[in-house]
Short mmCIF file of C-alpha atoms in Angstrom, two decimals:
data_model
loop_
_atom_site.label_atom_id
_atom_site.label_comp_id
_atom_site.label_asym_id
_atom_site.label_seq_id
_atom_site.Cartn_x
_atom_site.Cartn_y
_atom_site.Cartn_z
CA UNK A 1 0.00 0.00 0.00
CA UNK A 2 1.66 3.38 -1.34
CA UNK A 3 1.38 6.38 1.56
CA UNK A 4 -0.84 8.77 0.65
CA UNK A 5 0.75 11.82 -1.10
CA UNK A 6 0.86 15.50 0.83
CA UNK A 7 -1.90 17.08 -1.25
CA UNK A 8 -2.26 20.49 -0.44
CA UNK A 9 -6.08 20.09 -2.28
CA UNK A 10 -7.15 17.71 0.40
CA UNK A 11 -8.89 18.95 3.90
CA UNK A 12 -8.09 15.60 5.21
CA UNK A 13 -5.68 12.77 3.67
CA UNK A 14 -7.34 10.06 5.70
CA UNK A 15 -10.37 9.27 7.34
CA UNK A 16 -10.30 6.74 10.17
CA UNK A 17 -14.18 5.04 11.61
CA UNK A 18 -14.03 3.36 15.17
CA UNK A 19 -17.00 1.41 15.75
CA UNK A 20 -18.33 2.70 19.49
CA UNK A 21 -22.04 1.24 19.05
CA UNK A 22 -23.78 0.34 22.38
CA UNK A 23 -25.92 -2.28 22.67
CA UNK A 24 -27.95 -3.48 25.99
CA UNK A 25 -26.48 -5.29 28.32
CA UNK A 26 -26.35 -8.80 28.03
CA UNK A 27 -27.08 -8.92 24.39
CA UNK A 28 -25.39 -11.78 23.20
CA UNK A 29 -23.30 -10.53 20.12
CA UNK A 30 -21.47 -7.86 22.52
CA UNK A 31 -20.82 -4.59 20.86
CA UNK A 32 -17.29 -2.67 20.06
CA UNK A 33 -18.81 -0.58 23.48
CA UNK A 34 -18.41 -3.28 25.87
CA UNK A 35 -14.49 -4.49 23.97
CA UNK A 36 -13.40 -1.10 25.19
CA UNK A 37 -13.59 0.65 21.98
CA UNK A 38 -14.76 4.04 23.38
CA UNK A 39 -11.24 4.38 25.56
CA UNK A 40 -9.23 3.04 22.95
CA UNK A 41 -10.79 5.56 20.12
CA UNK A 42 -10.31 8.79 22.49
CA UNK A 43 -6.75 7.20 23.32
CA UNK A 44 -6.73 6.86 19.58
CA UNK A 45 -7.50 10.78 18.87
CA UNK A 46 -5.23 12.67 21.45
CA UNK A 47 -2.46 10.24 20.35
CA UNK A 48 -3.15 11.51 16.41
CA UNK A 49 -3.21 14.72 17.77
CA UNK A 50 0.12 14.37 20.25
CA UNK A 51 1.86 12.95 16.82
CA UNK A 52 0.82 16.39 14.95
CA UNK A 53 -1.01 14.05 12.21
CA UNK A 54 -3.27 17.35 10.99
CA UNK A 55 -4.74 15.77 7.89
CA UNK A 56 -6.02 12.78 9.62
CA UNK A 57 -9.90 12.89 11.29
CA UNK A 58 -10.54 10.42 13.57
CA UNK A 59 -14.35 9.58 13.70
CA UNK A 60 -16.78 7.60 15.72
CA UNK A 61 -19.02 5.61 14.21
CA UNK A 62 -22.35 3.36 14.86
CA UNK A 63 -22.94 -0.31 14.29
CA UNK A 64 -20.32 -1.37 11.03
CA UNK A 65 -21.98 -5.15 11.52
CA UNK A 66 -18.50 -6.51 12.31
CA UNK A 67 -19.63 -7.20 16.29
CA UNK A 68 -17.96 -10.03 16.46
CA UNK A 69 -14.52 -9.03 15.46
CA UNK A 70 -14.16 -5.94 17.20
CA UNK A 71 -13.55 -3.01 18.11
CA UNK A 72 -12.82 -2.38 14.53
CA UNK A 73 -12.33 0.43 12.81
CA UNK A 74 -11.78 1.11 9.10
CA UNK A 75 -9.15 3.92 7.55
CA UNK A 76 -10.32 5.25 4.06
CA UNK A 77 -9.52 5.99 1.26
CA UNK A 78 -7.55 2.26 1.63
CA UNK A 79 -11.02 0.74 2.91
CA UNK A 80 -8.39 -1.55 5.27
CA UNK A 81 -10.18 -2.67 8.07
CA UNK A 82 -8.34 -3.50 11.25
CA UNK A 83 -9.82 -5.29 14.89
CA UNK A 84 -7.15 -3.68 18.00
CA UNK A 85 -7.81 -4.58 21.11
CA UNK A 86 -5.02 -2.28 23.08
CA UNK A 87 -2.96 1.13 22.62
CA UNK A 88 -0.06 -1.26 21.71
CA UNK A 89 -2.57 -1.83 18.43
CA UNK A 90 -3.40 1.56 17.91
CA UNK A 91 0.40 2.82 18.39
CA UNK A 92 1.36 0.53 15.58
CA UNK A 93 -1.41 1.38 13.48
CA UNK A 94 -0.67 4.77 13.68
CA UNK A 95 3.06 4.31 13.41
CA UNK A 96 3.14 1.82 10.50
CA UNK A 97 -0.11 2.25 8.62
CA UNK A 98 -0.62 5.96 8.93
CA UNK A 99 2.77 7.00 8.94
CA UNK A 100 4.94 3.94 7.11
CA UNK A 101 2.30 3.76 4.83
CA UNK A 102 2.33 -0.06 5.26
CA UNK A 103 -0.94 -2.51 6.60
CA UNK A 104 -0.45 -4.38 9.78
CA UNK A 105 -0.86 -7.46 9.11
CA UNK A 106 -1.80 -9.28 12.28
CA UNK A 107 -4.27 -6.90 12.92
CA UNK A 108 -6.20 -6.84 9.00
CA UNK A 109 -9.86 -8.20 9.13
CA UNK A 110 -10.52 -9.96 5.45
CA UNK A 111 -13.34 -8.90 3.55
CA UNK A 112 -15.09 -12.13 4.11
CA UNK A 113 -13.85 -12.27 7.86
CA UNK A 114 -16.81 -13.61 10.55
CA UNK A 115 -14.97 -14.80 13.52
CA UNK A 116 -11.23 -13.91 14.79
CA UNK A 117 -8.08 -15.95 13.58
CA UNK A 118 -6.53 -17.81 16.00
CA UNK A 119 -4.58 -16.22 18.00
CA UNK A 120 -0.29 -16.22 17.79
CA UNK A 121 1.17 -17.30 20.22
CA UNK A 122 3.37 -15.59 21.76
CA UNK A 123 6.80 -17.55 22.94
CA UNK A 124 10.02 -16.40 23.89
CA UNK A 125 13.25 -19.13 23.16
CA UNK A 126 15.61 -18.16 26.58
CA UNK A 127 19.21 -19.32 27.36
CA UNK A 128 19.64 -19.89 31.16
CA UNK A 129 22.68 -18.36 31.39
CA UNK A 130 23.54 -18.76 34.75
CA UNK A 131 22.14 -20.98 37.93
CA UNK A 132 22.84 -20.68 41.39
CA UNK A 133 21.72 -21.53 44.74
CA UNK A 134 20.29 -19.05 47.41
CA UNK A 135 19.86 -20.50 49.96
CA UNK A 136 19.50 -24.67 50.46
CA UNK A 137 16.01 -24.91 48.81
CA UNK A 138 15.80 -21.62 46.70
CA UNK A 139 17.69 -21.30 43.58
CA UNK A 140 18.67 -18.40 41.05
CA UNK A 141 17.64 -18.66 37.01
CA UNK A 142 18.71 -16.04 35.08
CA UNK A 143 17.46 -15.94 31.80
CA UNK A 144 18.45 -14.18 28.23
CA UNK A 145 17.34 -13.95 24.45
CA UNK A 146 18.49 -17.38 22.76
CA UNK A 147 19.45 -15.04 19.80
CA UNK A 148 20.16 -11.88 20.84
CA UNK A 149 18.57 -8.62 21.09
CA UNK A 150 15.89 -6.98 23.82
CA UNK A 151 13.03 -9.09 25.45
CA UNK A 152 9.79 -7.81 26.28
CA UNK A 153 9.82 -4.92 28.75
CA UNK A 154 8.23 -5.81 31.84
CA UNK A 155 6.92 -3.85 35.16
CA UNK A 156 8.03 -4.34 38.84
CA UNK A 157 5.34 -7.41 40.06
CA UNK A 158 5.53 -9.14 37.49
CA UNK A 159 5.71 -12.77 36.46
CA UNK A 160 6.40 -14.89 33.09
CA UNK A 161 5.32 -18.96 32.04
CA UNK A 162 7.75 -21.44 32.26
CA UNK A 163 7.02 -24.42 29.61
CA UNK A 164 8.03 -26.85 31.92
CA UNK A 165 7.99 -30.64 31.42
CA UNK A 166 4.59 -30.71 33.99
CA UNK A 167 3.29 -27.59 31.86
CA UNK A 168 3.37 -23.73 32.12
CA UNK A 169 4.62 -22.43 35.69
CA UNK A 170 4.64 -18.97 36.59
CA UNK A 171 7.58 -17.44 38.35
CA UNK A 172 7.84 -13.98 39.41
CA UNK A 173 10.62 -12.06 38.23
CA UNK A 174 13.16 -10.53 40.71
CA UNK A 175 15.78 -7.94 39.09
CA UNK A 176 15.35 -4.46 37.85
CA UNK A 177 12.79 -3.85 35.20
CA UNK A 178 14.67 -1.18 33.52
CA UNK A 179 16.78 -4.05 32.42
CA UNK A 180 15.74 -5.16 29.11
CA UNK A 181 18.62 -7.93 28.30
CA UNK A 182 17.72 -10.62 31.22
CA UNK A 183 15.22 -11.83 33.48
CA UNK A 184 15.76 -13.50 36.83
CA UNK A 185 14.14 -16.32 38.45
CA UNK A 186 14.11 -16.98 42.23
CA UNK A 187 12.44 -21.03 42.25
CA UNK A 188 11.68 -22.50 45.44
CA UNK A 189 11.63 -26.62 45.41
CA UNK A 190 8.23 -26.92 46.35
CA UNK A 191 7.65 -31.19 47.43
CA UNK A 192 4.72 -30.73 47.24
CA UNK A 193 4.06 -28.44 44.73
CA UNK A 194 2.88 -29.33 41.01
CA UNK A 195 6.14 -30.49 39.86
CA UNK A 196 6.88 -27.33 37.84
CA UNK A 197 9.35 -26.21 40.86
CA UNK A 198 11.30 -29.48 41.09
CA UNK A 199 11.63 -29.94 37.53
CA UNK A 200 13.61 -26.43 37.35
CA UNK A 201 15.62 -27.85 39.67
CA UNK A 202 16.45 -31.05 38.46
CA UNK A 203 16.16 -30.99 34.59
CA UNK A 204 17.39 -27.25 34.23
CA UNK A 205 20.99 -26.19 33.62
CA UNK A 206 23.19 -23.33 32.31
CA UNK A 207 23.19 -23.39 28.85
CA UNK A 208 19.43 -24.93 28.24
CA UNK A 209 16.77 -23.15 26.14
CA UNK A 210 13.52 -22.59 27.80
CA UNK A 211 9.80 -21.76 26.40
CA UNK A 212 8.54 -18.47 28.21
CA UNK A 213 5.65 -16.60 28.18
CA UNK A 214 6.28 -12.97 27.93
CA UNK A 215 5.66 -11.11 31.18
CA UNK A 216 2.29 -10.45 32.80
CA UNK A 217 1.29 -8.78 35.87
CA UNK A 218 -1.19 -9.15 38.08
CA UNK A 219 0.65 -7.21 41.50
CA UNK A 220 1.56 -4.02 39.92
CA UNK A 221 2.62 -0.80 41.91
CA UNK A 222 0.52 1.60 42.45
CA UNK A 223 1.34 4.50 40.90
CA UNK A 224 -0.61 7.03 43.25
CA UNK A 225 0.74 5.88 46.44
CA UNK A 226 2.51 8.39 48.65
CA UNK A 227 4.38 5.59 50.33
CA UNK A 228 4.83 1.81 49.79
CA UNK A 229 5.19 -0.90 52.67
CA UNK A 230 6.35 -4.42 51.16
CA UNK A 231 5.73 -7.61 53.20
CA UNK A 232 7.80 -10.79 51.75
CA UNK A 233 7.82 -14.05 53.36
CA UNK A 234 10.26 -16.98 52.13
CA UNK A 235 10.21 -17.17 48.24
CA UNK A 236 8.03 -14.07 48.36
CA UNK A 237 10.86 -11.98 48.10
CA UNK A 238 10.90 -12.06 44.29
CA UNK A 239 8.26 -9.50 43.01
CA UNK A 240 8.94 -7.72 46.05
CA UNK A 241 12.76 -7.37 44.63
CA UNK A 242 11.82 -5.98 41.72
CA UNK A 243 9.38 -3.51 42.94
CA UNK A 244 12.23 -2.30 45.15
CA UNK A 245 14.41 -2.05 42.21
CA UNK A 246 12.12 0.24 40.74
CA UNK A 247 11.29 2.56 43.92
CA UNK A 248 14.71 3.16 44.40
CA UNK A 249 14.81 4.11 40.49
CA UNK A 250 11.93 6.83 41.78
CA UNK A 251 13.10 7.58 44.72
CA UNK A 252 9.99 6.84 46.75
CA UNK A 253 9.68 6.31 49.88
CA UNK A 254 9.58 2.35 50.90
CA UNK A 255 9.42 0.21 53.55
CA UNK A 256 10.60 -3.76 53.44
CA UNK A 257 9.42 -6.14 56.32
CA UNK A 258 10.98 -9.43 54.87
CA UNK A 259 10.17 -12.69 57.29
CA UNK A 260 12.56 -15.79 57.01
CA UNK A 261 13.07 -18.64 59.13
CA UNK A 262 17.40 -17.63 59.31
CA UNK A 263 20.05 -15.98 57.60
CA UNK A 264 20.76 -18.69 55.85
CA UNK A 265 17.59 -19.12 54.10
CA UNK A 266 17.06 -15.84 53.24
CA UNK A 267 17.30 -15.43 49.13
CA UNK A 268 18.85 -12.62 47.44
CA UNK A 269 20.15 -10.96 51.14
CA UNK A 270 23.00 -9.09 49.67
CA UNK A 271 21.01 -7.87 46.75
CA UNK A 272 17.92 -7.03 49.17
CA UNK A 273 20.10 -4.89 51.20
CA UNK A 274 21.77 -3.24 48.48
CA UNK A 275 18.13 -2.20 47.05
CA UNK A 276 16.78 -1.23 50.22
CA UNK A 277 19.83 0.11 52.27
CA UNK A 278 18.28 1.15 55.98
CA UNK A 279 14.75 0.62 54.58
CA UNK A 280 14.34 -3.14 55.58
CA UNK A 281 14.00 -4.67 58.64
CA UNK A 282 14.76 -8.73 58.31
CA UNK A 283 13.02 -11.24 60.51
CA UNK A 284 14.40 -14.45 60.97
CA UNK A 285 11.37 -16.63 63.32
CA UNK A 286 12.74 -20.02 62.95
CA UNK A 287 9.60 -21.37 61.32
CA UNK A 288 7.35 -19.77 64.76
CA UNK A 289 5.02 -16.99 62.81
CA UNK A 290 4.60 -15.62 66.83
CA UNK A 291 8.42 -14.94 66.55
CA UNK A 292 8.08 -13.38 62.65
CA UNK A 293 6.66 -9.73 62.19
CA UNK A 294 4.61 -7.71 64.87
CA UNK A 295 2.03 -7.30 62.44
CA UNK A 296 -0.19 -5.16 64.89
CA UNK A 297 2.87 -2.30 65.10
CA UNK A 298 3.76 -3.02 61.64
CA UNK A 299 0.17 -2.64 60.26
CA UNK A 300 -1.71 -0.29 63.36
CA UNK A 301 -1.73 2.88 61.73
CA UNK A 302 -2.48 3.70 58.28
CA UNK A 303 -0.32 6.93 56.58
CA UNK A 304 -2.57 8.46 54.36
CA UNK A 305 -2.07 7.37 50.76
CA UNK A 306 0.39 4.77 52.18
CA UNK A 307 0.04 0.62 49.67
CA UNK A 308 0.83 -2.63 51.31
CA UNK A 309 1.99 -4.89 48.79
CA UNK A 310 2.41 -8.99 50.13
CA UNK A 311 3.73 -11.75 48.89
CA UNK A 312 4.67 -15.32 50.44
CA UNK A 313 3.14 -18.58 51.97
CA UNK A 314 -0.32 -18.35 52.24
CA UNK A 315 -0.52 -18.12 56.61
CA UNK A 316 1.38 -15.27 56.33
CA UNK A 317 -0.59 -13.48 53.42
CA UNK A 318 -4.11 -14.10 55.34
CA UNK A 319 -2.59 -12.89 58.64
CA UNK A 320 -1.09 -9.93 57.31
CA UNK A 321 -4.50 -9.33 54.81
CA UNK A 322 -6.49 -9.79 58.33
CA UNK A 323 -4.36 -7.84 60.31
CA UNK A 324 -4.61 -4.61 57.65
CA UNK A 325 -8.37 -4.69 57.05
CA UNK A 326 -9.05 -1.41 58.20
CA UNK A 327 -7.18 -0.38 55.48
CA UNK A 328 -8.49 1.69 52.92
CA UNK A 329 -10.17 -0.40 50.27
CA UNK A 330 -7.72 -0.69 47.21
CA UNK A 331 -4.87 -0.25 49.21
CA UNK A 332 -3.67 -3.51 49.81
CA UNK A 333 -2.21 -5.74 47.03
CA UNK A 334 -0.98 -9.56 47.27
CA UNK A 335 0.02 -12.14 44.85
CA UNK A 336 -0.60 -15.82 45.45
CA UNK A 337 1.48 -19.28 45.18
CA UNK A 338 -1.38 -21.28 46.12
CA UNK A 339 -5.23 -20.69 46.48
CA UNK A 340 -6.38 -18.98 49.84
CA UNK A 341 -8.37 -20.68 51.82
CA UNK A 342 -11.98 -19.88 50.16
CA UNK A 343 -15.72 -20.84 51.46
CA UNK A 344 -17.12 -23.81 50.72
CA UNK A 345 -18.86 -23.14 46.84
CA UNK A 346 -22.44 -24.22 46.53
CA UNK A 347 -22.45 -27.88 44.39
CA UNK A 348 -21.79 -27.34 40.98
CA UNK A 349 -25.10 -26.75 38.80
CA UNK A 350 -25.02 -26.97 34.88
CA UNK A 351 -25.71 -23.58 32.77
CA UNK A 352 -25.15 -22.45 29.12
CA UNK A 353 -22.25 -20.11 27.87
CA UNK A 354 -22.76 -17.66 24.79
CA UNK A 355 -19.14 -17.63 22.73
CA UNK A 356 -20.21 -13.98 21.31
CA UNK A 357 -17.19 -14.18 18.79
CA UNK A 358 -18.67 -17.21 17.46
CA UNK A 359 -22.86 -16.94 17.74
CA UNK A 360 -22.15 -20.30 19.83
CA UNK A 361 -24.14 -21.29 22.73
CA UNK A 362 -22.65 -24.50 24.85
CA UNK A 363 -23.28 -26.08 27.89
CA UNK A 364 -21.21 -26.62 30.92
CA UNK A 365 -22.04 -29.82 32.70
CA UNK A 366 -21.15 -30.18 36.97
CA UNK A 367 -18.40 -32.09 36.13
CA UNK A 368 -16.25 -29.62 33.62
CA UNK A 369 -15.37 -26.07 33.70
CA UNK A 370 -15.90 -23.44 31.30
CA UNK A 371 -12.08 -23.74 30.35
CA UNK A 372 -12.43 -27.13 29.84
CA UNK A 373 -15.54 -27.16 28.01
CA UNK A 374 -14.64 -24.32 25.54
CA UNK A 375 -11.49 -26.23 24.56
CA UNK A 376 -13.30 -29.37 23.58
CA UNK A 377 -15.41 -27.21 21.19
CA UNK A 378 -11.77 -26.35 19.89
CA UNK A 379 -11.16 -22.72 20.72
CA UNK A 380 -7.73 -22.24 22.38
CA UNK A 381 -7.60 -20.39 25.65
CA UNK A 382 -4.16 -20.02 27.53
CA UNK A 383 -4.10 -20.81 30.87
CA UNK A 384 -1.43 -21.71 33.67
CA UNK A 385 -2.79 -22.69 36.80
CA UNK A 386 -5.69 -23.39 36.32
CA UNK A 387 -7.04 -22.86 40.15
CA UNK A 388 -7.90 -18.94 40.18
CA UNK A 389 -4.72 -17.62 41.07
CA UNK A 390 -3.00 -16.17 37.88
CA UNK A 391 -5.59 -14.60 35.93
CA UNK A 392 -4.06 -16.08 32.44
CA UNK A 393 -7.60 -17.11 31.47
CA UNK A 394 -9.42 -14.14 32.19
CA UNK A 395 -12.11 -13.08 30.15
CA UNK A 396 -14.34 -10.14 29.25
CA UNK A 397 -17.66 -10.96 30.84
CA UNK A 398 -20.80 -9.17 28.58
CA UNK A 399 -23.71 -10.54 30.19
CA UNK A 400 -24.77 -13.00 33.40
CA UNK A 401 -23.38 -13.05 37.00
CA UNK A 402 -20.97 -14.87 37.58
CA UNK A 403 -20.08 -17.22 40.73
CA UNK A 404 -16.38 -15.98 41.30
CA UNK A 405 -14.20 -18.52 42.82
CA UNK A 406 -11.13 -17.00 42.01
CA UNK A 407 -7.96 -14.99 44.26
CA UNK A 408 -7.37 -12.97 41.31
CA UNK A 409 -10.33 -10.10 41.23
CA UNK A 410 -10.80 -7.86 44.22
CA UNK A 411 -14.18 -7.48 45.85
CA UNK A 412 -15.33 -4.15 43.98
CA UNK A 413 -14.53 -6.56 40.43
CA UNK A 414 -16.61 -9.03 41.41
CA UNK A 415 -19.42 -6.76 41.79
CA UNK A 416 -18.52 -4.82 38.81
CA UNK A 417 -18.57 -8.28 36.78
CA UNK A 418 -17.36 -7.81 33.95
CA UNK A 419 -14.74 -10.39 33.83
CA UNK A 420 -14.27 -14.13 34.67
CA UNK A 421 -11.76 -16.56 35.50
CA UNK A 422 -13.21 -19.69 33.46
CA UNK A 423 -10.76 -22.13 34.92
CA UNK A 424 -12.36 -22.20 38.43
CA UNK A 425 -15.30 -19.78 38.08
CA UNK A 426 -19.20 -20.70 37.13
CA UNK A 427 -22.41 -19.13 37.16
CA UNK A 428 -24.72 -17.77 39.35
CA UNK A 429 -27.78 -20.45 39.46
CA UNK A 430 -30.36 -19.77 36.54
CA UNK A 431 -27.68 -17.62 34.65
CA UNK A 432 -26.54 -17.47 31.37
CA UNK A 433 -22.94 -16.25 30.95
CA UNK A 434 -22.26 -14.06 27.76
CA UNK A 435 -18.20 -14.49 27.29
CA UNK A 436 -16.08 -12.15 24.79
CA UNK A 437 -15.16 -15.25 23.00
#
């Protein structure tokens, strides 16, 4: 596709439609509305304007009967349509079609397009260059491009997917995010754990090429706080590494509390106190929690605008979530290893899913989840842990209550609704989910 020429006879050069049509909720096509296509067109307009494009108009449109491939929009006078789903989409469309003068491919819709292509997946080929033990049960991966060249930048909480020989693991990652050549793996041999943990230990070496996942986070910083207290207990110390790294890098204030049964099983000490010099205090209980961390000093009085950020076995997690609940709501953030110990669920009923991509209704019997049941009908869905705790399988929920089962989505989600966890979660009795699939 040629780039449009600079004619001075034109008021505009190019004309780009982004489908914002609303329809009712629950409807079971979706619209571009409920896909986020309102955000993602006003992101789409400032950033036009920000890039001094003055001979492009951005306009909203209604219905453009492409529901289920959308949002879409369409950029004449090439009549290319494109579904985006992100401002990493609409960066490159503006940046390579609008600009380069050149059609992104992976985002194109065909002319005779109905449902969305299958997905690419996206893997990363690392060399573990370098494995070493912290302490005698925790050990150090670090991990770079097979080939050469950046990997995917990532933010300070965050975690990637091993391909491991029991399946895909997640592991946080523990250095500095500014860093865009390495990441580094703290694994803790978990007996018994899934098997992901012991096979790093026993099968992986320096040298060996692993399958990864690029980075996701689920326990990201907030970005508003006016201080940040970090709670890591054991293995826990690894996202709360990195979001130290990155403090520092900000110079905010920060406050480490970092429980370990004894110096010597304490992982990444030297590094910990480099990162936060006379800002940690180190408890060592000897595997007594009454010896660890004085939660009720620690945790007593809440600084305005002060985040709690937690990560480590799941005792300490509910003792220090329990201990901070008259914290303000949204102020507290924790990742998981294992599920939390949740309520008995009600017994599992049947109910029908709507796939709204696909005009597809199915049924999910007691005995199978929604994960489980969508893959049989042969639409792949990634997934890692497949108990609530990660959030790879979330989805865009567009119509029924759901039954959350999940450690992933905070209480005001769950009454927002508008996503699911389909590994673990099911529906309310007597509804119908509508997924943004």
């Amino acid at each position: 596709m040629a780039s449009q020429p600079n004619d001075p006879e034109l008021y505009y050069e190019r004309h780009i439609f982004c489908c914002v049509n609303v329809r009712p909720d629950g409807h079971p096509r979706g619209c571009c509305s409920a896909r986020g296509s309102v955000d993602l067109r006003n992101y789409l307009k400032a950033k036009a304007k920000d890039m001094g494009l003055k001979k492009l108009r951005v306009n909203q449109s209604g219905c453009m009967e492409r529901c289920e491939l959308g949002p879409t929009m369409v950029i004449y006078p090439e009549a290319v349509w494109y579904t985006y789903g992100s401002t990493d989409d609409v960066d490159e469309i503006l940046e390579r079609h609008i600009i380069g003068g050149e059609t992104v491919e992976r985002l194109r819709l065909d002319v005779d397009q109905r449902v969305p292509k299958p997905k690419v997946k996206q893997e990363l080929k690392l060399r573990v260059t370098d494995v070493s033990d912290q302490t005698p049960a925790i050990r150090r991966f670090e991990l770079c491009p097979a080939n050469g060249g950046e990997l995917p930048a990532f933010e300070a909480g965050a975690h990637i997917d091993v391909v491991t020989g029991c399946g895909r693991r997640s592991f946080s990652l523990a250095n500095d995010p500014s860093e865009r050549d390495r990441y580094v793996l703290g694994v803790l041999r978990e007996t018994d754990g899934r098997g992901g943990s012991a096979w790093m230990f026993d099968v992986v070496g320096a040298g060996d090429t692993l399958t990864v996942m690029p980075p996701l986070n689920n326990f990201p910083l907030d970005p508003d706080a006016s201080e940040h207290l970090l709670i890591a207990g054991g293995i826990g110390i690894t996202p709360i590494l990195a979001m130290g790294h990155a403090l520092k890098a900000e110079g905010a204030k920060r406050t480490l509390h970092y429980c370990t049964k004894s110096v010597i099983e304490t992982a990444f000490l030297e590094e910990v106190k480099e990162v936060f010099g006379d800002n940690v205090v180190f408890h060592h209980d000897g595997g007594d929690p009454a010896k660890g961390i004085k939660l009720d000093q620690v945790l007593g009085n809440h600084a305005d605008g002060a985040h709690l950020y937690i990560c480590g076995p799941s005792g300490l997690l509910e003792a220090v979530r329990s201990a901070s609940a008259h914290w303000p709501e949204g102020s507290v953030h924790f990742e998981l290893f294992a599920p939390s110990a949740r309520p008995t669920p009600p017994p599992n009923e049947a109910f029908e899913i709507v796939l709204s991509r696909r005009k597809t209704t199915l049924e999910v019997p007691t005995d199978k989840s929604i994960l489980q049941v969508v893959r049989e009908h042969g639409l792949e869905v990634d997934s890692s842990c497949e108990d609530g705790i990660c959030s790879t399988c979330r989805t865009r929920l567009l119509g029924g209550v759901a039954e959350h089962r999940d450690d992933v989505l905070s209480d005001s989600e769950k009454a927002e609704n508008s996503a699911v966890m389909i590994c673990i979660s099911r529906a309310k009795a007597g509804e119908k989910l509508i997924l943004d699939l």
